[in-house]
PDB file of C-alpha atoms and ligand atoms in Angstrom:
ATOM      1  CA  UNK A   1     139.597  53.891 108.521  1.00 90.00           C
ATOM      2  CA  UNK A   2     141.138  50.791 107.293  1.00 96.00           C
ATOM      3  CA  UNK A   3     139.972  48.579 105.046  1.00 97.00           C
ATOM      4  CA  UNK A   4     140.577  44.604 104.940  1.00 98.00           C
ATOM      5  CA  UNK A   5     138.984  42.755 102.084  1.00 98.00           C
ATOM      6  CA  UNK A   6     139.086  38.704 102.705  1.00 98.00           C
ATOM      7  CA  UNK A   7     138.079  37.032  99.313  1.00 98.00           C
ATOM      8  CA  UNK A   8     137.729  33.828  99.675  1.00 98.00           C
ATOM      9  CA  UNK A   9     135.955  32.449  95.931  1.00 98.00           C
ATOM     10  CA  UNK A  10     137.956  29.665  93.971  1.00 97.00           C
ATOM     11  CA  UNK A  11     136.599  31.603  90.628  1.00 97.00           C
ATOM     12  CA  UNK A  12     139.059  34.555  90.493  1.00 95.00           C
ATOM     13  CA  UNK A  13     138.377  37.195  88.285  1.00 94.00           C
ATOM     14  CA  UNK A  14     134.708  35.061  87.393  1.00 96.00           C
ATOM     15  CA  UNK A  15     133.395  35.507  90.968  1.00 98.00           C
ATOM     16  CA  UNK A  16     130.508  37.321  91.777  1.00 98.00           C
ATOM     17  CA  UNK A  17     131.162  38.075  95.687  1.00 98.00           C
ATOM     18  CA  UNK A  18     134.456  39.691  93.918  1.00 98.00           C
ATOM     19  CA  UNK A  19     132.114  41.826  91.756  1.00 98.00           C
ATOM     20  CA  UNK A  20     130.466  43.286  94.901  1.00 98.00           C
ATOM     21  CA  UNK A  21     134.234  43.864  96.855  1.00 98.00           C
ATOM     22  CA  UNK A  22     135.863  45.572  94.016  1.00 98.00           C
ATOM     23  CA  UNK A  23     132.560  47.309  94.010  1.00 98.00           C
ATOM     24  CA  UNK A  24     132.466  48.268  97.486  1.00 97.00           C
ATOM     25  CA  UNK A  25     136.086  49.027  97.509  1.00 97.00           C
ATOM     26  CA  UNK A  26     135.574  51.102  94.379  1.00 96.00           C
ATOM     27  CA  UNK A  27     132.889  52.949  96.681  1.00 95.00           C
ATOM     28  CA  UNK A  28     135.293  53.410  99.634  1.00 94.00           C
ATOM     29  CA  UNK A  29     137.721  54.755  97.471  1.00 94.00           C
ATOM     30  CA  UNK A  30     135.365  57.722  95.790  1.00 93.00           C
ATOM     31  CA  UNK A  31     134.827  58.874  99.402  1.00 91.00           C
ATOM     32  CA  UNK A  32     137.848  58.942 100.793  1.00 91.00           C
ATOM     33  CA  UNK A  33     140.829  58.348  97.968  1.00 92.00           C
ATOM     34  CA  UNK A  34     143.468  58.053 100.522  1.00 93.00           C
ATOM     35  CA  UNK A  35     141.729  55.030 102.311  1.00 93.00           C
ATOM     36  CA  UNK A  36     144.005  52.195 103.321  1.00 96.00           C
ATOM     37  CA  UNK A  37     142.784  49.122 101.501  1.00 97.00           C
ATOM     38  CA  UNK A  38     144.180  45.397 102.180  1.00 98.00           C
ATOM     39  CA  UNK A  39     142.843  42.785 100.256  1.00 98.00           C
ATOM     40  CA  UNK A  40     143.722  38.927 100.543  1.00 98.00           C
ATOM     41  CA  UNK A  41     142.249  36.316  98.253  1.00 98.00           C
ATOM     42  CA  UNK A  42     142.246  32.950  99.956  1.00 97.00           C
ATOM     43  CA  UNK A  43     140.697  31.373  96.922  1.00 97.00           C
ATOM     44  CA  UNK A  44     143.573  32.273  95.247  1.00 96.00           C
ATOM     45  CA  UNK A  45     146.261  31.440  97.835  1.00 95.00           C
ATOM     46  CA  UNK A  46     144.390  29.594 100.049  1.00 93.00           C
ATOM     47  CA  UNK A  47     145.526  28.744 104.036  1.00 94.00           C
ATOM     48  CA  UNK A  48     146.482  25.262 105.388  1.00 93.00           C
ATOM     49  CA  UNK A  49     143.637  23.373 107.096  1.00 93.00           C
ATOM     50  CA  UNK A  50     143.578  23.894 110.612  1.00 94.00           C
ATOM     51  CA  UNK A  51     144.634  20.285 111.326  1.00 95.00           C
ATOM     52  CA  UNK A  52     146.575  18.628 113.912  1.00 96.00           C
ATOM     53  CA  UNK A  53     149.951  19.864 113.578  1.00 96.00           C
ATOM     54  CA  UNK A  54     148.449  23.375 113.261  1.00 96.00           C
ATOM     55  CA  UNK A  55     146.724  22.978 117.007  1.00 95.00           C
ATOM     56  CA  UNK A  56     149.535  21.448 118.372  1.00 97.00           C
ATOM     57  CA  UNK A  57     151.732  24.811 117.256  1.00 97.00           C
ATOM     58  CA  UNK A  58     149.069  27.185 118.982  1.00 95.00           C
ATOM     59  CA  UNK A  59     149.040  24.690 122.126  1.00 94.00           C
ATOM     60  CA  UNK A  60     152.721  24.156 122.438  1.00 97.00           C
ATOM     61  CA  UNK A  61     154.737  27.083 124.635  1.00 96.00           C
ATOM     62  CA  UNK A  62     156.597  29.287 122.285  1.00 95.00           C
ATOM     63  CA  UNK A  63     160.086  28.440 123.865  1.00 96.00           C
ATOM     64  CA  UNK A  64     159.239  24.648 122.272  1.00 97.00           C
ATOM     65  CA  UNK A  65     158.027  25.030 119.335  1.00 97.00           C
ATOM     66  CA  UNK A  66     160.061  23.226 116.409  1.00 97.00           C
ATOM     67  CA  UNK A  67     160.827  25.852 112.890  1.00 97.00           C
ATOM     68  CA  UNK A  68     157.574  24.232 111.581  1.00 96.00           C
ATOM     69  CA  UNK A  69     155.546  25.027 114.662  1.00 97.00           C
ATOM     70  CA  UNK A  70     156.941  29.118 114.258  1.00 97.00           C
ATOM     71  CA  UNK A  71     155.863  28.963 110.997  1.00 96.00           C
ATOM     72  CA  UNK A  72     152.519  28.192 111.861  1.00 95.00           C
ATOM     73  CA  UNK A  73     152.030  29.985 114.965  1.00 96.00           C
ATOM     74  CA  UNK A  74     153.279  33.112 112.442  1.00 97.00           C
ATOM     75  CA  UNK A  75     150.635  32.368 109.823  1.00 96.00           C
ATOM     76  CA  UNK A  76     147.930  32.434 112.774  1.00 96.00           C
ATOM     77  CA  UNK A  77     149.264  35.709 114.190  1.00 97.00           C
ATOM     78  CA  UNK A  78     149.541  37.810 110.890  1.00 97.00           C
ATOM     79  CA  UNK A  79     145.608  36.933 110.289  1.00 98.00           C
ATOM     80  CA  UNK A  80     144.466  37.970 113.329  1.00 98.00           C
ATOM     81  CA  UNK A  81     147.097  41.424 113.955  1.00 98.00           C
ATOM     82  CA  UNK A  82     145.382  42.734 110.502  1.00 97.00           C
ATOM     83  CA  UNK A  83     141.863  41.313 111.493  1.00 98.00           C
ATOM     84  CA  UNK A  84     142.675  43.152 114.663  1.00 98.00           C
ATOM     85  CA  UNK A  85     144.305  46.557 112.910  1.00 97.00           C
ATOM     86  CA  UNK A  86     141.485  47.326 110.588  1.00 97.00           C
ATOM     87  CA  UNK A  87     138.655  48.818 111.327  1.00 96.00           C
ATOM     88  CA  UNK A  88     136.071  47.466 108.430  1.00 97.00           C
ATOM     89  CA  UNK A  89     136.191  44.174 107.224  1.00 98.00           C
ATOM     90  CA  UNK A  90     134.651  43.033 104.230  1.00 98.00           C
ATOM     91  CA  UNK A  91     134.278  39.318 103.692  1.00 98.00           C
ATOM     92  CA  UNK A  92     133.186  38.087  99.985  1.00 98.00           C
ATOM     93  CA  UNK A  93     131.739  34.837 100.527  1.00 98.00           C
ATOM     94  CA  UNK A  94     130.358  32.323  97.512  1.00 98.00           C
ATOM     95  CA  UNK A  95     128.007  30.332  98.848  1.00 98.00           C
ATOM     96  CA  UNK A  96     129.499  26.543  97.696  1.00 97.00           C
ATOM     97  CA  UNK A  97     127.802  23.416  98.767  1.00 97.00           C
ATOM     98  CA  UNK A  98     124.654  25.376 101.116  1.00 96.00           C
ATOM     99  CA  UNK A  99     127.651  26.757 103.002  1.00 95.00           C
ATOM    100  CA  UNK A 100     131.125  28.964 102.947  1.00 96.00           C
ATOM    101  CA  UNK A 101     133.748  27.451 101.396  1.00 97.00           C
ATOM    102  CA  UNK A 102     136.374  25.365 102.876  1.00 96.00           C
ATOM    103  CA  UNK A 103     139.056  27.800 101.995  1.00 96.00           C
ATOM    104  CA  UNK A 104     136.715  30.721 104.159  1.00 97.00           C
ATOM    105  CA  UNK A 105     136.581  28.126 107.015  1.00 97.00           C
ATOM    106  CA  UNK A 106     139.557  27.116 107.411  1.00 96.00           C
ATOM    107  CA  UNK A 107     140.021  31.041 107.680  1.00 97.00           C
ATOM    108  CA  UNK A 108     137.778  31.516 110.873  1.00 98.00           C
ATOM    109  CA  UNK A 109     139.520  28.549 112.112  1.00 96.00           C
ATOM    110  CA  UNK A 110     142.974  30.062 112.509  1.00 96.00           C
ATOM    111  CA  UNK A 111     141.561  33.485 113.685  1.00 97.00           C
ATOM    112  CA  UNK A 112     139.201  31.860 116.376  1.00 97.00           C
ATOM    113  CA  UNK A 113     141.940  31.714 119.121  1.00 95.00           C
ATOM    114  CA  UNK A 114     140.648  31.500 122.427  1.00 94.00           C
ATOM    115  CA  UNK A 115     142.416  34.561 124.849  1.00 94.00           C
ATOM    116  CA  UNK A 116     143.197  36.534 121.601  1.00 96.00           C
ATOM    117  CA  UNK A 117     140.178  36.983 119.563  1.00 98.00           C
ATOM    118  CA  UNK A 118     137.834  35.665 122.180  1.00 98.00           C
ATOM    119  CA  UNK A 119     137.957  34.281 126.136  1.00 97.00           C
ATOM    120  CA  UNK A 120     135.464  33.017 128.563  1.00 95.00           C
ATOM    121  CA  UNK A 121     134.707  35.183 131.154  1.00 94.00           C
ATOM    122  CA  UNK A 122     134.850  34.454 134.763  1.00 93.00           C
ATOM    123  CA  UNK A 123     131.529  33.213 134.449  1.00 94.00           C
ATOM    124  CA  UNK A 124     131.432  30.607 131.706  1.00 92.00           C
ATOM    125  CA  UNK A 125     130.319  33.557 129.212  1.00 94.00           C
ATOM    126  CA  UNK A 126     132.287  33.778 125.829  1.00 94.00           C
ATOM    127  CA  UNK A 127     133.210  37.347 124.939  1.00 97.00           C
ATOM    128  CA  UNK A 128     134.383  38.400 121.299  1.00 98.00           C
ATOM    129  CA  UNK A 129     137.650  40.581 121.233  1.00 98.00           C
ATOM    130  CA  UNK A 130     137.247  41.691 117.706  1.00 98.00           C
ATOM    131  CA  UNK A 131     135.456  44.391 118.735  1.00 96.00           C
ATOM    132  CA  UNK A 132     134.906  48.215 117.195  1.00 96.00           C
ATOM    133  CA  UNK A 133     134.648  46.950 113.470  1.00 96.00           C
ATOM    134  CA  UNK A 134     132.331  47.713 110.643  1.00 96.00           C
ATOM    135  CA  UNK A 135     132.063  44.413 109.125  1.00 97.00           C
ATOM    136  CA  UNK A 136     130.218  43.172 105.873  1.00 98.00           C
ATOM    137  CA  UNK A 137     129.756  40.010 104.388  1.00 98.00           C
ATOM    138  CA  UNK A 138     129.272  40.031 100.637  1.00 98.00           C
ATOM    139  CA  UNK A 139     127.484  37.040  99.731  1.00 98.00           C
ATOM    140  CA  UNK A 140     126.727  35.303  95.900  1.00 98.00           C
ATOM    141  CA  UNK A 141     125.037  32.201  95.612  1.00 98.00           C
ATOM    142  CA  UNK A 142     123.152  30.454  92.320  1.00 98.00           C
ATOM    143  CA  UNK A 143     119.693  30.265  93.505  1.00 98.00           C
ATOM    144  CA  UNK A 144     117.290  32.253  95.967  1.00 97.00           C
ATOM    145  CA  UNK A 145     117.472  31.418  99.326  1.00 96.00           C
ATOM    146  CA  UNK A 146     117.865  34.949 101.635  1.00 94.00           C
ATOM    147  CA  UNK A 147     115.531  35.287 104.639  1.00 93.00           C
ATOM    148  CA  UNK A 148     114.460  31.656 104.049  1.00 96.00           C
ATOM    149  CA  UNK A 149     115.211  28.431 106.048  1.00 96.00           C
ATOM    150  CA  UNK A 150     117.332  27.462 102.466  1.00 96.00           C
ATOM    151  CA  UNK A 151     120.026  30.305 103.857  1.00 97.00           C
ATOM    152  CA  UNK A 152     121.923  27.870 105.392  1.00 96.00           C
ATOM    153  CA  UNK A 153     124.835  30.366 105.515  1.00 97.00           C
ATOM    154  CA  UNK A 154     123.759  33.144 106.979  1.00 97.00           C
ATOM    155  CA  UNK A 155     122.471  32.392 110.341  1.00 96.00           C
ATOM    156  CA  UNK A 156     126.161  30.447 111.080  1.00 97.00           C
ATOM    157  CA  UNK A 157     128.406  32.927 109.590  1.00 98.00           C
ATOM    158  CA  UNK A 158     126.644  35.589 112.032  1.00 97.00           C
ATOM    159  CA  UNK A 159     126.643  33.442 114.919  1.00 97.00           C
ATOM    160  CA  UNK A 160     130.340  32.594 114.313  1.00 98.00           C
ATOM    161  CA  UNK A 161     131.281  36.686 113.680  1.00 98.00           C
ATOM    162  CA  UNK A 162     129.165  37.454 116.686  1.00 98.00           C
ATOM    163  CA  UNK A 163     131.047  34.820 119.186  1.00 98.00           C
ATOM    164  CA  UNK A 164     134.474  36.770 117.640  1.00 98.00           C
ATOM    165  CA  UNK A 165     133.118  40.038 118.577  1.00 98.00           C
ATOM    166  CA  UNK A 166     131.757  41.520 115.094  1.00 98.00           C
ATOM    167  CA  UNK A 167     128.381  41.270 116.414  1.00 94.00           C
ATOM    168  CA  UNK A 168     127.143  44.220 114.041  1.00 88.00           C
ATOM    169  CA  UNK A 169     127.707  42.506 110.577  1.00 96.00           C
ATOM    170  CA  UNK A 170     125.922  43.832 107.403  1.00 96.00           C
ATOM    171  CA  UNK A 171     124.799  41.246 105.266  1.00 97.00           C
ATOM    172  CA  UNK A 172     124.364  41.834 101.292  1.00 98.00           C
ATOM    173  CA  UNK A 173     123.281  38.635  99.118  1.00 98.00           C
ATOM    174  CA  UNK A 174     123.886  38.607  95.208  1.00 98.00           C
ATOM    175  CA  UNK A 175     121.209  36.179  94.214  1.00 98.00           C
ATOM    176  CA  UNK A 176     120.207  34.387  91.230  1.00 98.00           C
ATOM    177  CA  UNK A 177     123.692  33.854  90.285  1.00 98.00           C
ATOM    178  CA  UNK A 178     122.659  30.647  88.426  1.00 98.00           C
ATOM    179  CA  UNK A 179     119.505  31.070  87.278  1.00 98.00           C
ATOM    180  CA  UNK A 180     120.156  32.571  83.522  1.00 98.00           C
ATOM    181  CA  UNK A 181     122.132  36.351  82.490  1.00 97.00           C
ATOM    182  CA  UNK A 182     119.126  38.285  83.123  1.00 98.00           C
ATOM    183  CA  UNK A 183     118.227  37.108  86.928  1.00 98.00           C
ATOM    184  CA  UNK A 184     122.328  36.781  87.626  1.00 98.00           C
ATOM    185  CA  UNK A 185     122.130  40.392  85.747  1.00 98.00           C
ATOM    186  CA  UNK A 186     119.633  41.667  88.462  1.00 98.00           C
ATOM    187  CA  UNK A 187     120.648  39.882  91.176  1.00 98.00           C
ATOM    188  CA  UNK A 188     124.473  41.585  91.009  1.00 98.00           C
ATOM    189  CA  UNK A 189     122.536  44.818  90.223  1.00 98.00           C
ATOM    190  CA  UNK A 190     120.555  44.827  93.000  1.00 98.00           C
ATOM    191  CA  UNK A 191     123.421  43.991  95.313  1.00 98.00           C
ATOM    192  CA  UNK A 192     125.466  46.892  94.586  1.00 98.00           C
ATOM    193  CA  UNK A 193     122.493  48.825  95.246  1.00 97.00           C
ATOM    194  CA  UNK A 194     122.268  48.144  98.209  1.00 97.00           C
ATOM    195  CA  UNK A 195     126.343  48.819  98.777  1.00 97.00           C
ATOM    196  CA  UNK A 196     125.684  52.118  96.942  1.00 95.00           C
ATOM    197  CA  UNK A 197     123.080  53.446  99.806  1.00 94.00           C
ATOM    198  CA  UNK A 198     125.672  52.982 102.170  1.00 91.00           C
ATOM    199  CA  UNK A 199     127.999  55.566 101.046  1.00 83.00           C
ATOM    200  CA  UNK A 200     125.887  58.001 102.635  1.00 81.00           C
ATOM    201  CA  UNK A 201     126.656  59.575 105.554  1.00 75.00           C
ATOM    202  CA  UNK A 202     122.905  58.453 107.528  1.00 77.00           C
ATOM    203  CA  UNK A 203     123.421  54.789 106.562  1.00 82.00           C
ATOM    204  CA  UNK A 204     123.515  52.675 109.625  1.00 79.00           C
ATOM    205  CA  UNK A 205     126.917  51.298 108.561  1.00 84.00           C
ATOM    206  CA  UNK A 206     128.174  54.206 106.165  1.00 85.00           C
ATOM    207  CA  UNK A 207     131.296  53.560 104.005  1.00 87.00           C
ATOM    208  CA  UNK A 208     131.386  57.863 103.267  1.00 80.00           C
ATOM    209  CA  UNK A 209     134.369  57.612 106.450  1.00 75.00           C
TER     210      UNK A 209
HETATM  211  C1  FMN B 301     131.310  24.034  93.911  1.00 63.93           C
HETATM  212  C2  FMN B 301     130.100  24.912  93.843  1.00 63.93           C
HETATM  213  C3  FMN B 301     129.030  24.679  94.681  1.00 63.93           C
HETATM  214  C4  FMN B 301     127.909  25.501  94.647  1.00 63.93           C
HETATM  215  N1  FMN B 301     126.873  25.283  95.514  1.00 63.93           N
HETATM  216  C5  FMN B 301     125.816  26.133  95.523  1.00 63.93           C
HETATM  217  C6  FMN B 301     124.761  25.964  96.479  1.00 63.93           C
HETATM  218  O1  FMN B 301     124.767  25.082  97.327  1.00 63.93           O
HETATM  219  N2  FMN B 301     123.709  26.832  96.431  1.00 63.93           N
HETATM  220  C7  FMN B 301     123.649  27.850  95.517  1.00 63.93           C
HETATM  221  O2  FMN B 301     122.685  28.619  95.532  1.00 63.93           O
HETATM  222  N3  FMN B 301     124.659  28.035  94.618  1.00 63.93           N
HETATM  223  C8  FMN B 301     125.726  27.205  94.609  1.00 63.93           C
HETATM  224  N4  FMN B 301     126.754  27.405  93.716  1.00 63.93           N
HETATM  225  C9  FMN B 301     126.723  28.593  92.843  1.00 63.93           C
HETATM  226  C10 FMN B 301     127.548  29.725  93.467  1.00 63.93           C
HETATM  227  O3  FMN B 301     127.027  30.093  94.723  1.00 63.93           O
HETATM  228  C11 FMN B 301     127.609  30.917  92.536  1.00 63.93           C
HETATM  229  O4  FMN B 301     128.334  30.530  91.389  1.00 63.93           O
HETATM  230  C12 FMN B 301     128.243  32.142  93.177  1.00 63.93           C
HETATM  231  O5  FMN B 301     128.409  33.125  92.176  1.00 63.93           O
HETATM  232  C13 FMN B 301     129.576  31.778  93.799  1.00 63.93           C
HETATM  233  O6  FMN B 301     130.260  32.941  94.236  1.00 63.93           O
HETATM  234  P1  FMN B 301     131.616  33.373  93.496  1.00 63.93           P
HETATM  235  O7  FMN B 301     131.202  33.690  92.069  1.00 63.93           O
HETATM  236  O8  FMN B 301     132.098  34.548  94.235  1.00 63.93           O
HETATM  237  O9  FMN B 301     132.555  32.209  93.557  1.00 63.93           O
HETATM  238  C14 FMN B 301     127.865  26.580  93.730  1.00 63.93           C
HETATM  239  C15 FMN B 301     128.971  26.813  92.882  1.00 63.93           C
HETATM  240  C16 FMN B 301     130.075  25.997  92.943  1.00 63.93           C
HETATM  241  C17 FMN B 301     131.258  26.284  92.040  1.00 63.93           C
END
């Protein structure tokens, strides 16, 4: 199995969603010490907006694309071959603003390309093409909001993983985060929890491989 870890918090080694990846890795890693783990922190080196020049790379033919338009079209490609390559992705989103963060958006906007990561079938019907992956989204925000109408997150993030093909994402929230040491305490506590019961080998999406 191979791991990719996208963290995408501007907070570095202060972020919570992080906490719960270096957990989770830390998890992967007591199962199976020789798992391949790939971690890239677009807080920390985050990727251009997807902007005009950057769509008019991916829509211009290869054979006339200026050096700036290859080093676009490059940038694009290397996210999606190792989105493609591994076989459980972890995302570690903050929630900033009721919502990911630009720097996590701007992600799914160069890895949404349409006849690599998904197409529209004969019939009008998108299909994903990230297909086959374990994914989970590791989620910290400051107050409560998780299975309410104020998880304005949640509900896009799976519709948006779902159109790409990871249609079977696990979601794990670390609440509370700003709501005093002993709630952010419990709220990070509880989270890893619930990472720790999927080690085993029954869990629906079991990190033990
Ligand atoms: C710019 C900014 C905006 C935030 N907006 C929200 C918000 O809308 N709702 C919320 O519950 N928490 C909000 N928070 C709190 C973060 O969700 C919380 O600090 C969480 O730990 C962020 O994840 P991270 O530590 O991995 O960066 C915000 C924090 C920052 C820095």
């Amino acid at each position: 199995m191979k791991t990719l870890v996208i963290l995408s918090s501007i907070l570095g080694d202060r972020s919570n969603s992080k906490q719960l990846a270096d957990h989770l890795i830390a998890r992967v890693k007591a199962a199976n010490p020789a798992a391949a783990v790939k971690v890239r922190d677009i807080g920390a080196q985050p990727i251009p907006y997807f902007d005009g020049n950057t769509a008019g790379a991916l829509f211009t033919s290869a054979d006339a694309r200026t050096v700036e338009q290859h080093c676009i079209v490059e940038m694009s490609d290397a996210l999606v071959a190792e989105l493609m390559e591994a076989d459980r992705i972890v995302f570690a989103v903050p929630i900033y603003n009721f919502n990911l963060p630009a720097q996590f958006k701007s992600y799914l906007d160069h890895v949404a390309r349409a006849g690599v990561t998904f197409r529209y079938t004969s019939e009008g019907v998108p299909e994903g093409l990230v297909k086959g992956k374990q994914v989970f989204v590791l989620t910290a925000r400051g107050g409560k909001a998780e299975g309410t109408p104020a998880d304005t997150l949640t509900p896009y993030l799976r519709q948006m993983l779902s159109f790409l093909g990871m249609d079977d994402a696990t979601f794990i929230a670390a609440e509370g985060m700003a709501m005093g040491e002993v709630a952010a305490l419990e709220g990070i506590a509880q989270a890893k929890q619930r990472i720790d019961a999927l080690v085993s080998d029954a869990a629906p999406a079991s990190l033990a491989a």
